[in-house]
PDB file of C-alpha atoms in Angstrom:
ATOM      1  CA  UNK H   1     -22.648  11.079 -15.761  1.00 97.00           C
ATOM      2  CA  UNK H   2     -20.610  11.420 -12.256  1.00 98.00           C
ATOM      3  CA  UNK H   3     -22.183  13.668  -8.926  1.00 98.00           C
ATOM      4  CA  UNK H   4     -19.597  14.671  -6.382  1.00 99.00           C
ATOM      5  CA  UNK H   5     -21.224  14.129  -2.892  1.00 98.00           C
ATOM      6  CA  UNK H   6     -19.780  16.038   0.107  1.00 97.00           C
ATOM      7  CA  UNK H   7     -20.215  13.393   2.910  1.00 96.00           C
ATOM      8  CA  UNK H   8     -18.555   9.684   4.510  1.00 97.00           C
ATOM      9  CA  UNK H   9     -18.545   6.838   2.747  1.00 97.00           C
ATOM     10  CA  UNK H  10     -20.214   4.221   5.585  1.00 96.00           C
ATOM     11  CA  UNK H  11     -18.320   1.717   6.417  1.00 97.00           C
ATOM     12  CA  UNK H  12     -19.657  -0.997   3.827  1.00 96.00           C
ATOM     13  CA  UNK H  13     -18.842   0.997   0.946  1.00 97.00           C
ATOM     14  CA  UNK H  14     -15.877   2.085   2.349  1.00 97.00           C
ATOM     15  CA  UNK H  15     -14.434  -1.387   2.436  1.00 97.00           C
ATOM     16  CA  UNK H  16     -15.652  -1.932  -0.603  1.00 97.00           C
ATOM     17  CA  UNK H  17     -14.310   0.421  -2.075  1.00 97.00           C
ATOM     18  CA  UNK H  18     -10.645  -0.248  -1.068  1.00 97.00           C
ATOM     19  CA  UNK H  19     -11.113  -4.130  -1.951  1.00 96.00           C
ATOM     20  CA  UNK H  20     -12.348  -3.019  -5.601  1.00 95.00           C
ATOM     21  CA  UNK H  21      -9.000  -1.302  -5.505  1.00 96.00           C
ATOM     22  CA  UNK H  22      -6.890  -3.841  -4.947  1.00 97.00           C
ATOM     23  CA  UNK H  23      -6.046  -2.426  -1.691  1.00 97.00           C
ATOM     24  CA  UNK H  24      -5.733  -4.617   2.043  1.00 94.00           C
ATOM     25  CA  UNK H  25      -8.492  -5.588   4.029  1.00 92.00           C
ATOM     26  CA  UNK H  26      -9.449  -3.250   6.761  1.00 93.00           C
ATOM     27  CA  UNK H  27     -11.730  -4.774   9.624  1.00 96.00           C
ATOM     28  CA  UNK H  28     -15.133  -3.243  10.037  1.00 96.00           C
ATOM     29  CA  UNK H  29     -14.593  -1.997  13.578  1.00 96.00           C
ATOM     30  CA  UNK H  30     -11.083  -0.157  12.257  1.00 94.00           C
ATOM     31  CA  UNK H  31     -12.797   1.414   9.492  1.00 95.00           C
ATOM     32  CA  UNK H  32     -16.040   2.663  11.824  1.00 94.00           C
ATOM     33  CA  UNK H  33     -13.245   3.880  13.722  1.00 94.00           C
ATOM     34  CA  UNK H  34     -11.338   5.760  11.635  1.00 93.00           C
ATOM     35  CA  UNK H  35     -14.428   7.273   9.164  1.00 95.00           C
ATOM     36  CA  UNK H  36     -15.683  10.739  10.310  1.00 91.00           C
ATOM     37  CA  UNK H  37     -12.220  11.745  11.562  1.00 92.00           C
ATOM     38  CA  UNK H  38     -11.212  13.176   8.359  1.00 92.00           C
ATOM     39  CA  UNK H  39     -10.961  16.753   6.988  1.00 93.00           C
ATOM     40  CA  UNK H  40     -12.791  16.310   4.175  1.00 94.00           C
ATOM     41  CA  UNK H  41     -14.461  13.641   1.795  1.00 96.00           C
ATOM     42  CA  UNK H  42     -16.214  13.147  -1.023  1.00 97.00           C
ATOM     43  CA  UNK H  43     -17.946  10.175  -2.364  1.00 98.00           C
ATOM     44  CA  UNK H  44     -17.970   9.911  -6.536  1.00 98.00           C
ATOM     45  CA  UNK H  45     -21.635   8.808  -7.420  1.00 98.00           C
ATOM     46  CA  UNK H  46     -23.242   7.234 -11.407  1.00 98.00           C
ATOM     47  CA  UNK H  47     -25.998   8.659 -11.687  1.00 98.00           C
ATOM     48  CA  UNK H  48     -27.957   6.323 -13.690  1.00 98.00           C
ATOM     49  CA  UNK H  49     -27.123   3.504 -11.075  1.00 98.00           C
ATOM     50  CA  UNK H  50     -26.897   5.278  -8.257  1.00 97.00           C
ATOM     51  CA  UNK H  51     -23.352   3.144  -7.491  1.00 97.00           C
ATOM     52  CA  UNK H  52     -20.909   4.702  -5.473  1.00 98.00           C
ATOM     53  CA  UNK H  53     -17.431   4.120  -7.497  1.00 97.00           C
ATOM     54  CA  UNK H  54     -14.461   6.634  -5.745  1.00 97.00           C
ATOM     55  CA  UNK H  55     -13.775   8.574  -2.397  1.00 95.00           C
TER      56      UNK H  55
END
């Protein structure tokens, strides 16, 4: 089971996130930077584990 969560990923998870994704590293000062800036987000949450696992 998935829970939508209307808020920023922090920065940790954000990078995280995009390395799990095969996607280039991102410093942490560019990504503190840049999070909070955006329209909208959502972070995808498992319940049982509590893991965050999408934006």
């Amino acid at each position: 089971m998935f829970k939508i969560n209307l808020e920023v990923p922090s920065s940790e998870v954000f990078l995280a996130l995009r390395k799990k994704a095969g996607m280039g590293p991102r410093s942490i000062e560019g990504a503190e930077k840049g999070l909070g800036r955006e329209l909208f987000s959502v972070l995808l949450e498992h319940v049982p584990t509590g893991e965050i696992v999408g934006m």
